[in-house]
PDB file of C-alpha atoms and ligand atoms in Angstrom:
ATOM      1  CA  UNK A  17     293.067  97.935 176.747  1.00  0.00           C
ATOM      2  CA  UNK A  18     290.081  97.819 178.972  1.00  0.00           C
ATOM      3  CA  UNK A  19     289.010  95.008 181.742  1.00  0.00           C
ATOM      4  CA  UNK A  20     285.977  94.899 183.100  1.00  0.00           C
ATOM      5  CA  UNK A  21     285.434  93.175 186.678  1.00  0.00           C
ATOM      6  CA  UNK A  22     282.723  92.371 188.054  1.00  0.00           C
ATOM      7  CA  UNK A  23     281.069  95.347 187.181  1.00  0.00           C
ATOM      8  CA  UNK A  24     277.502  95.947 188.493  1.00  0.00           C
ATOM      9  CA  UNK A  25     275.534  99.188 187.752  1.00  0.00           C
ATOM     10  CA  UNK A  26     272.241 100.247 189.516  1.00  0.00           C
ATOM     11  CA  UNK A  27     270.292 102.866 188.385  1.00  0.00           C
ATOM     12  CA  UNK A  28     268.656 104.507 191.466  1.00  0.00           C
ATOM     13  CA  UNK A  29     265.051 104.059 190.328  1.00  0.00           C
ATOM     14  CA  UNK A  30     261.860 102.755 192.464  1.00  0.00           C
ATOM     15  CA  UNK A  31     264.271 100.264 194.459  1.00  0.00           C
ATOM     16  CA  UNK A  32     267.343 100.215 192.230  1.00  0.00           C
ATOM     17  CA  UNK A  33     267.313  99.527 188.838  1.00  0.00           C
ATOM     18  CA  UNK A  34     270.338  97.000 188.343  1.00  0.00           C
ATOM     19  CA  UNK A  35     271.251  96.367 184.678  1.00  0.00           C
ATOM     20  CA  UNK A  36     274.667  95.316 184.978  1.00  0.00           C
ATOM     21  CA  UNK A  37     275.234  92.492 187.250  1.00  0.00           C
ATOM     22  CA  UNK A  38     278.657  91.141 188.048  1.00  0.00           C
ATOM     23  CA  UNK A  39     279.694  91.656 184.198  1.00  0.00           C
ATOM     24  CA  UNK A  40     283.041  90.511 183.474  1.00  0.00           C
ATOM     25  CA  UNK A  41     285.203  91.636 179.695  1.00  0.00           C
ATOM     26  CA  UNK A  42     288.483  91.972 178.854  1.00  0.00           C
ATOM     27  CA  UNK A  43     289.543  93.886 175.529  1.00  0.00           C
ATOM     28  CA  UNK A  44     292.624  93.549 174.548  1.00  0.00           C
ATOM     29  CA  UNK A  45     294.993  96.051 172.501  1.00  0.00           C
ATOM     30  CA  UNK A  46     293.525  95.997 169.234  1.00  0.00           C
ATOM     31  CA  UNK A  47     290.509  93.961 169.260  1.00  0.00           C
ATOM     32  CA  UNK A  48     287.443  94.362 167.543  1.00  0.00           C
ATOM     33  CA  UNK A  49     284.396  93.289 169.382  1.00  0.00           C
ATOM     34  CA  UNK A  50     280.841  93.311 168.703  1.00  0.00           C
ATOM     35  CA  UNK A  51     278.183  93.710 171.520  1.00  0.00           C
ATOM     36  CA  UNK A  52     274.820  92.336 171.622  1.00  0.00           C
ATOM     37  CA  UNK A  53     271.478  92.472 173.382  1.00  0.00           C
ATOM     38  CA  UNK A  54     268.081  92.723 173.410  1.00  0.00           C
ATOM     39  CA  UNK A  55     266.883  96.855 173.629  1.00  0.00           C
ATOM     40  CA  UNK A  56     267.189  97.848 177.223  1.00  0.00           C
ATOM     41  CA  UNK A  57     269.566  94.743 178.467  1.00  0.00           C
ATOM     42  CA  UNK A  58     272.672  97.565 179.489  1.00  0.00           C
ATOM     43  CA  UNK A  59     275.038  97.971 176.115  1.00  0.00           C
ATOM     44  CA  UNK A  60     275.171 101.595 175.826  1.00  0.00           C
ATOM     45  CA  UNK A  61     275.540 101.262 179.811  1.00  0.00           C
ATOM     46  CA  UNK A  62     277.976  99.319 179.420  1.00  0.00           C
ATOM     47  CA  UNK A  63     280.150 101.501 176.698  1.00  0.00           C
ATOM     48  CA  UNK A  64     279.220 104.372 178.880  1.00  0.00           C
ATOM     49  CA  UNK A  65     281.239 102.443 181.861  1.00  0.00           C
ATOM     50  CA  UNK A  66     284.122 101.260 179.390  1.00  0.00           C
ATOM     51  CA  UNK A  67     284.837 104.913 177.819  1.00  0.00           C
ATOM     52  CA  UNK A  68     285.164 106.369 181.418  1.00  0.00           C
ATOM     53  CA  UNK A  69     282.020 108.417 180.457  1.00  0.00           C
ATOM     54  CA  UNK A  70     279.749 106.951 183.541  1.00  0.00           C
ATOM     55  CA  UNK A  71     280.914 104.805 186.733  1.00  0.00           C
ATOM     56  CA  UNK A  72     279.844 100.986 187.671  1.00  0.00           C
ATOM     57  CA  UNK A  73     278.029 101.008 191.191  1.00  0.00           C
ATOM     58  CA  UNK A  74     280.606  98.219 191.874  1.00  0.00           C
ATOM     59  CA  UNK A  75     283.437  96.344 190.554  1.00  0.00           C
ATOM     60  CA  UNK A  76     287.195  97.388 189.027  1.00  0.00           C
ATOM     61  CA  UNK A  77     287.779  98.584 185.803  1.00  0.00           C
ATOM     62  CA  UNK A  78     291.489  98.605 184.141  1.00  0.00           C
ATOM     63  CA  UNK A  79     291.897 101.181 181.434  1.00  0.00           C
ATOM     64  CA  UNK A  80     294.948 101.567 179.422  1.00  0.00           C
ATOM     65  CA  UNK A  81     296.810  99.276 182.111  1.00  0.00           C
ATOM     66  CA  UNK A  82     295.480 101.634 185.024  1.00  0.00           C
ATOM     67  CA  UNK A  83     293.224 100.827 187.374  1.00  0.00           C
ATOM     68  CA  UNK A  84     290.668 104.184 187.346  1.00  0.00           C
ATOM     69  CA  UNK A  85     288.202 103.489 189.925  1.00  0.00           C
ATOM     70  CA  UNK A  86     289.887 105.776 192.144  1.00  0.00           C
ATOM     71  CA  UNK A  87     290.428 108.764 189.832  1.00  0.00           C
ATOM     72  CA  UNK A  88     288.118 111.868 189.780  1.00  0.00           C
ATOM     73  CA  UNK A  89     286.414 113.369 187.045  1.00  0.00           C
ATOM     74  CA  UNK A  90     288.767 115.626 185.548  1.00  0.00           C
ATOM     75  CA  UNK A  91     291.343 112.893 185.523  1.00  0.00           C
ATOM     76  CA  UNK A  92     288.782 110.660 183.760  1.00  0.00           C
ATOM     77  CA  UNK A  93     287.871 112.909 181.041  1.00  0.00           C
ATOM     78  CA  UNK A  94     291.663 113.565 180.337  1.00  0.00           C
ATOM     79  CA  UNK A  95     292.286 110.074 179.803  1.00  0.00           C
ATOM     80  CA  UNK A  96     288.770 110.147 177.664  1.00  0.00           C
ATOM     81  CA  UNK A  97     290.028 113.016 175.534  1.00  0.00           C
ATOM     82  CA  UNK A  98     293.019 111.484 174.919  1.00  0.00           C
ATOM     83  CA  UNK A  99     292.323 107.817 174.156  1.00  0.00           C
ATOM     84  CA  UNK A 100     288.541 107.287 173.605  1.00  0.00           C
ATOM     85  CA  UNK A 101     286.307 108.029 170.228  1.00  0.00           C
ATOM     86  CA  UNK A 102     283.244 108.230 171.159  1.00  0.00           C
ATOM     87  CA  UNK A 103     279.743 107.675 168.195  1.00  0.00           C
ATOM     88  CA  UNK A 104     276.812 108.037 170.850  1.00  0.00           C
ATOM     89  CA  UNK A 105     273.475 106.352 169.848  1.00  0.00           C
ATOM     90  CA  UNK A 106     271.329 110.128 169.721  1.00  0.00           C
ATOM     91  CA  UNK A 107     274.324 111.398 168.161  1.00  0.00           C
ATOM     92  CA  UNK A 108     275.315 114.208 170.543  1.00  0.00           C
ATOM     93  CA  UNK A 109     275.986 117.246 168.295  1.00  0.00           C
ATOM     94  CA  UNK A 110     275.744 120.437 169.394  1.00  0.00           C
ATOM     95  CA  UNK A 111     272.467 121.877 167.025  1.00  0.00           C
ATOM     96  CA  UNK A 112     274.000 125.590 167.151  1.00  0.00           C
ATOM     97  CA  UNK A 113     277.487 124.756 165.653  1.00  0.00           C
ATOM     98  CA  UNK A 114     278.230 123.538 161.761  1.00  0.00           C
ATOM     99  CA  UNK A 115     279.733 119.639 160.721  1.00  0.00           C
ATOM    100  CA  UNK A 116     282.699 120.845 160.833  1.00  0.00           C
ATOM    101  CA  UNK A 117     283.086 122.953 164.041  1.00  0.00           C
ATOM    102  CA  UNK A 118     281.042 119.702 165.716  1.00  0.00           C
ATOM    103  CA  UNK A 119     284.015 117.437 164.562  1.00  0.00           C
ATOM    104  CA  UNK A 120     286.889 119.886 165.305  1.00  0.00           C
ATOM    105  CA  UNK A 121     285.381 119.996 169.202  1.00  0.00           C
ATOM    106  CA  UNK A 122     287.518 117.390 170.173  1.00  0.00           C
ATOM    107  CA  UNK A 123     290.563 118.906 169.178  1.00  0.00           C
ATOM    108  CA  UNK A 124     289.306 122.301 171.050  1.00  0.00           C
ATOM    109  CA  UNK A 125     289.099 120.549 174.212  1.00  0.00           C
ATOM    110  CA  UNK A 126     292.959 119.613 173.359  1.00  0.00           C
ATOM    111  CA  UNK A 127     294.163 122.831 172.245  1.00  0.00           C
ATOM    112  CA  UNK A 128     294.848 122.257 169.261  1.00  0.00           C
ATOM    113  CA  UNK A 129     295.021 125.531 167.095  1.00  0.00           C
ATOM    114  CA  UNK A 130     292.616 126.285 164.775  1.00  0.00           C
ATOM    115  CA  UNK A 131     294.230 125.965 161.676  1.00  0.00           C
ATOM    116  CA  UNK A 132     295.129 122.726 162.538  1.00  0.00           C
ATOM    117  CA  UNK A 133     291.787 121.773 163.597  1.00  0.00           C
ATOM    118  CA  UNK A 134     290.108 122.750 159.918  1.00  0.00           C
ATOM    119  CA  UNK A 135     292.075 120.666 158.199  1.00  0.00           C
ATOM    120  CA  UNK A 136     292.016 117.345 160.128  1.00  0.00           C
ATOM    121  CA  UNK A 137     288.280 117.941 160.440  1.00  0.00           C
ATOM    122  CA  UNK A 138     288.499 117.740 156.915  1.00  0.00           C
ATOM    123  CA  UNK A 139     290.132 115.103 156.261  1.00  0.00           C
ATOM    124  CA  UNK A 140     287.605 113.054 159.194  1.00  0.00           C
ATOM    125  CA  UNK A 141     284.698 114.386 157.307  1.00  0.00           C
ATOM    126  CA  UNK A 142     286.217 113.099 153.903  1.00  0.00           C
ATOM    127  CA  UNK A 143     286.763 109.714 155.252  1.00  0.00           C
ATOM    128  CA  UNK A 144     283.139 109.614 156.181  1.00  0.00           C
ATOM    129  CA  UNK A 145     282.052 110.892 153.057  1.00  0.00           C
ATOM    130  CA  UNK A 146     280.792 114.405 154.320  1.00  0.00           C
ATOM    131  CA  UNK A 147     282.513 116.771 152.926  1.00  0.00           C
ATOM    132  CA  UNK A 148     279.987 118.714 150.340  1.00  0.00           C
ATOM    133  CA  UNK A 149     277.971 119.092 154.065  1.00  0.00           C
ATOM    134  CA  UNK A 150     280.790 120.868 155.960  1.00  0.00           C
ATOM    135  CA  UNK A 151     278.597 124.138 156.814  1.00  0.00           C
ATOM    136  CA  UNK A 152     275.556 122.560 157.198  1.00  0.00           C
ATOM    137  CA  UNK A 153     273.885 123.103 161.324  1.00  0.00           C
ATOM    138  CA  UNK A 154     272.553 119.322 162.664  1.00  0.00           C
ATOM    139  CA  UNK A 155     269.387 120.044 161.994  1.00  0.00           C
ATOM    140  CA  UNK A 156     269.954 120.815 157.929  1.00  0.00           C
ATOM    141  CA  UNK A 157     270.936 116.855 157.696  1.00  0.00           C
ATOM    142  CA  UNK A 158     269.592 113.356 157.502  1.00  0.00           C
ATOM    143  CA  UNK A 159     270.057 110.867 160.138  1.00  0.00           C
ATOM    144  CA  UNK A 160     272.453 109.452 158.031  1.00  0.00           C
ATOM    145  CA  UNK A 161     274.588 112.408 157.772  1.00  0.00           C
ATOM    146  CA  UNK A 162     274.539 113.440 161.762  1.00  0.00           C
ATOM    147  CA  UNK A 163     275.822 109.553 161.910  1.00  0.00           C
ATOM    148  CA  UNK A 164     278.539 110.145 159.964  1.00  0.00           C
ATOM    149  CA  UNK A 165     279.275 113.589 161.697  1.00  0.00           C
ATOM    150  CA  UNK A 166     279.349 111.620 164.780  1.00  0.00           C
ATOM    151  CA  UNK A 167     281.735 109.206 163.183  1.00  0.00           C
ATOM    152  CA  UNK A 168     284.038 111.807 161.919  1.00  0.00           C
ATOM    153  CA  UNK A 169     284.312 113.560 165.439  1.00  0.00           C
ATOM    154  CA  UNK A 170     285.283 110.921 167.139  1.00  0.00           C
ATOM    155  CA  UNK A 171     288.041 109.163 164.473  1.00  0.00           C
ATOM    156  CA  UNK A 172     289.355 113.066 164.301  1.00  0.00           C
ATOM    157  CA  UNK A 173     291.774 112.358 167.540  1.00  0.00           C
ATOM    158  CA  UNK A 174     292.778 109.561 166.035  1.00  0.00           C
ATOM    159  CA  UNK A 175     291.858 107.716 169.701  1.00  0.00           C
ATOM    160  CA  UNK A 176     293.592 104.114 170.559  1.00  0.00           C
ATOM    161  CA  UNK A 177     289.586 103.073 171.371  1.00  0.00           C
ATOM    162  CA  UNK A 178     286.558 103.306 169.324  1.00  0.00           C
ATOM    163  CA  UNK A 179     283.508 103.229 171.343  1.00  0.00           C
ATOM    164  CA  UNK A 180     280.320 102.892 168.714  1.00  0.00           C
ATOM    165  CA  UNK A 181     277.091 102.780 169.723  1.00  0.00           C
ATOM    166  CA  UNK A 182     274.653 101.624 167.007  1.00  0.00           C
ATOM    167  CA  UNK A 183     276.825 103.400 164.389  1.00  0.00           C
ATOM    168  CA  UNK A 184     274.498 101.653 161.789  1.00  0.00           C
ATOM    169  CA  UNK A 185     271.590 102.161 163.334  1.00  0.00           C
ATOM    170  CA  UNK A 186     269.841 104.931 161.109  1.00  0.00           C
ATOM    171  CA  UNK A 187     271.320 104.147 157.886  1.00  0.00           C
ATOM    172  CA  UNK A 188     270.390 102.125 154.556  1.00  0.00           C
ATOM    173  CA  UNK A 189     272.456  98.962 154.304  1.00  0.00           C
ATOM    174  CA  UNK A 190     274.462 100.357 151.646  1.00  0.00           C
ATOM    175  CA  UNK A 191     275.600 103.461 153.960  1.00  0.00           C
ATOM    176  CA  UNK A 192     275.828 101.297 157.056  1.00  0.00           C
ATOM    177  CA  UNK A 193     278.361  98.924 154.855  1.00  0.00           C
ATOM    178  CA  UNK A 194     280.285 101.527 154.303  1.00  0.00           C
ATOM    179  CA  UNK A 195     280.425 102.944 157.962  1.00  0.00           C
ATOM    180  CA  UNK A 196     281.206  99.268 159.069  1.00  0.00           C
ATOM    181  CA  UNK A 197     283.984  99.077 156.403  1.00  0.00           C
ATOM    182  CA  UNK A 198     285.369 102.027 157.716  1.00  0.00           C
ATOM    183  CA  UNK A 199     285.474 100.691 160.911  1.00  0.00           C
ATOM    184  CA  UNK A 200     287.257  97.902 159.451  1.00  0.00           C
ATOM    185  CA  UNK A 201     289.895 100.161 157.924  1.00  0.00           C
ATOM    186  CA  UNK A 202     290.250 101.515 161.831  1.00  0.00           C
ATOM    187  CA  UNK A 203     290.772  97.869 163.019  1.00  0.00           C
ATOM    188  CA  UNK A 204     293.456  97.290 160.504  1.00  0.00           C
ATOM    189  CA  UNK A 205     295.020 100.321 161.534  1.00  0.00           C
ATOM    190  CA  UNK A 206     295.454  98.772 165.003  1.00  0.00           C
ATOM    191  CA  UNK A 207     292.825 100.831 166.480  1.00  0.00           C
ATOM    192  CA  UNK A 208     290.780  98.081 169.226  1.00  0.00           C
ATOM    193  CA  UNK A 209     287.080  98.744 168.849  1.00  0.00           C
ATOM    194  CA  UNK A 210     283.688  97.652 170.400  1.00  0.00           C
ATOM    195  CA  UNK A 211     280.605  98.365 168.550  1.00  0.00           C
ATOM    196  CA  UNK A 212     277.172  97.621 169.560  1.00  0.00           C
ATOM    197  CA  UNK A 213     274.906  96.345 167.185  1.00  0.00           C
ATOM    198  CA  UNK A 214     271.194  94.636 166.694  1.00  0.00           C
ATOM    199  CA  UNK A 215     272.648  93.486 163.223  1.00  0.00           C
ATOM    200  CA  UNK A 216     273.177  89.806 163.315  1.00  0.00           C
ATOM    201  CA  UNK A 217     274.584  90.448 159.405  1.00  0.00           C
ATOM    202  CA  UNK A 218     276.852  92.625 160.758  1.00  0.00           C
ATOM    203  CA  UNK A 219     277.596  90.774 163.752  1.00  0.00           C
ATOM    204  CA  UNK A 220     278.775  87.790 161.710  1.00  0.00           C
ATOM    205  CA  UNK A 221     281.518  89.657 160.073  1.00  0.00           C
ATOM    206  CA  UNK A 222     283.123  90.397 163.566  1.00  0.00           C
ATOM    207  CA  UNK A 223     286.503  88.349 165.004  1.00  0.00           C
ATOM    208  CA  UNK A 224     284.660  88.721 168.295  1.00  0.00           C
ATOM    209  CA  UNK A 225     281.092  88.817 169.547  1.00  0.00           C
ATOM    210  CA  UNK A 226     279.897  89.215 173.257  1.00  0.00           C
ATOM    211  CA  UNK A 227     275.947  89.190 174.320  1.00  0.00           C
ATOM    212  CA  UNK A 228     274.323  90.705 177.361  1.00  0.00           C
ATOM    213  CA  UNK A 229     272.307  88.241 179.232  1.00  0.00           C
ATOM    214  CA  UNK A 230     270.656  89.196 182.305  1.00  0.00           C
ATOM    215  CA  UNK A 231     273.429  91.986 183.131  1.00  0.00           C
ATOM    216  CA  UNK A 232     275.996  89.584 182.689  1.00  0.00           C
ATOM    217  CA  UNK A 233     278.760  88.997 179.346  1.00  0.00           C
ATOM    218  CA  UNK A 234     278.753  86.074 177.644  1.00  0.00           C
ATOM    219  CA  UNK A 235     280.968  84.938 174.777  1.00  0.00           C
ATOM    220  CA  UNK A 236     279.658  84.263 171.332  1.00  0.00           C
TER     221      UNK A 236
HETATM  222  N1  ATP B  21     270.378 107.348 183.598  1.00  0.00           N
HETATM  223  C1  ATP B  21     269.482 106.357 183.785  1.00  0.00           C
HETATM  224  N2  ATP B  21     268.664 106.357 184.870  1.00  0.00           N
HETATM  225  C2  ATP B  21     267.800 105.359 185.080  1.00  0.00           C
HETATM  226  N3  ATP B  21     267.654 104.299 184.260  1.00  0.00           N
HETATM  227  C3  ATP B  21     268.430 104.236 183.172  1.00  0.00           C
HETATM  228  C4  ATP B  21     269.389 105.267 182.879  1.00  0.00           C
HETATM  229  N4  ATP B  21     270.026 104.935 181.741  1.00  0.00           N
HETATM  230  C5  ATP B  21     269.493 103.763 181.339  1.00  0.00           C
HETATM  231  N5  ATP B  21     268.550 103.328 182.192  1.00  0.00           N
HETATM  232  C6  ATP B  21     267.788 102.075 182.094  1.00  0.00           C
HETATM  233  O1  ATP B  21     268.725 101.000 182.073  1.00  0.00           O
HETATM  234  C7  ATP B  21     268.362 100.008 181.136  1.00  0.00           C
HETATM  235  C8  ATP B  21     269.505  99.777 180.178  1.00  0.00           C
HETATM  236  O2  ATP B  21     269.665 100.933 179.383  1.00  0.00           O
HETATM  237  P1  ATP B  21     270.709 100.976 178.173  1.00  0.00           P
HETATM  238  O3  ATP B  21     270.572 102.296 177.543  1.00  0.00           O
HETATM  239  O4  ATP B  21     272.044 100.591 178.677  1.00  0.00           O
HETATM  240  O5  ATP B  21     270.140  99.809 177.235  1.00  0.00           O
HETATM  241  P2  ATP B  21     270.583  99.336 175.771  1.00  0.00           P
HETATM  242  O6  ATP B  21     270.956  97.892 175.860  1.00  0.00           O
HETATM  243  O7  ATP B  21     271.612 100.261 175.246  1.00  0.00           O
HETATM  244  O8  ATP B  21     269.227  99.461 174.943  1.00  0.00           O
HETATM  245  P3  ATP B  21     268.964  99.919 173.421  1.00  0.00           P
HETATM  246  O9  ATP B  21     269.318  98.735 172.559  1.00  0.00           O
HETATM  247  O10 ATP B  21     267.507 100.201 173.388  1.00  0.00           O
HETATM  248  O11 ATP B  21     269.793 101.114 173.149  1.00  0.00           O
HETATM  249  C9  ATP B  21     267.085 100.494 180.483  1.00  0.00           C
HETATM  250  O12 ATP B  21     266.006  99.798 181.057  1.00  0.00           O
HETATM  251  C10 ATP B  21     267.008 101.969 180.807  1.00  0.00           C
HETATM  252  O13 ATP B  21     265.691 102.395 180.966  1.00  0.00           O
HETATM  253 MG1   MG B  22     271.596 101.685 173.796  1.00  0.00          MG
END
């Protein structure tokens, strides 16, 4: 699904702000793999690179079995739209629009017509247990709920590649579990997925665990 080599990022601050540092991953089709890291070591840099959302300073990446250093940015965000779900740390929804026009998005940018678009937003925002909030704006929810409206919108293209950043970050353990069950429904759907975490707990329960050490991937 996705290799990563030798991918170094640099941030151009003061002199060059290098988090990633010859990092080397390969995902393969249908995987489920956990990242870890202290706050600040380069994971949601590092999902940013692997969803096709940012670009490393250096180093190839492979998506899908193509090689996508070399295409330009429309290109890149069709191959996004297509394959990639995407549950950013801060969320991303847009404040002035409701749950449910925030999940059906996706499917805008696809053309899908509306009609369709209602109805497998609602079934997303089932899944994730949000349907009694469907006209609710961002603002009107808890952090909890925006999670789950993040989750929804990006399972709603039913995309080959998860991409979760923190996805259990700003919920009780009883709501995370549930998130990271649903996950685990996604997995055993034959969806591959990479979630960042700080949950060791969590962490545990994974087939596959990588850590970020000094801008490099290690194993285990
Ligand atoms: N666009 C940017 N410009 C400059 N520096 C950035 C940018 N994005 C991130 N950084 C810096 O790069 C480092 C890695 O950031 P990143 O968000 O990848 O960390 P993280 O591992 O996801 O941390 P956390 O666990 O706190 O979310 C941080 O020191 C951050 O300040
Ligand atoms: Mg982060």
């Amino acid at each position: 699904m996705i290799q990563l080599e030798h991918i170094t990022k640099t941030y151009p601050v003061g002199d060059g702000l290098t988090v990633l540092n010859d990092a080397c991953l390969t995902v393969d089709d249908g995987e489920y793999v956990g990242i870890l890291g202290p706050s600040g070591s380069g994971k949601s840099t590092m999902l940013h690179i692997m969803g096709l959302l940012d670009r490393p300073t250096s180093g190839r990446l492979i998506f899908n079995n193509r090689e996508v250093n070399a295409l330009d940015d429309r290109e890149l965000s069709m191959l996004r739209g297509r394959l990639v779900g995407f549950v950013f740390q801060s969320f991303h929804l847009v404040p002035q629009l409701s749950v449910s026009e925030n999940v059906e998005l996706p499917l805008f940018y696809q053309g899908v017509p509306r009609s369709q678009r209602r109805e497998r937003a609602r079934k997303a925002l089932a899944q994730v247990g949000m349907s009694s909030r469907m006209r609710h704006v961002p603002s009107q929810l808890s952090g909890g709920e925006r999670q789950r409206t993040a989750i929804a919108r990006a399972l709603v293209t039913e995309p080959a590649l998860v991409l979760a950043d923190e996805p259990t970050g700003n919920l009780d353990s009883r709501t995370g579990g549930d998130i990271v069950e649903l996950l685990n429904a996604l997995h055993a759907e034959g969806r591959t997925i990479v979630m960042i975490t700080h949950d060791r707990e969590i962490a545990a329960t994974l087939p596959r665990v990588v850590q970020i050490r000094d801008g490099k991937l290690e194993e285990g």
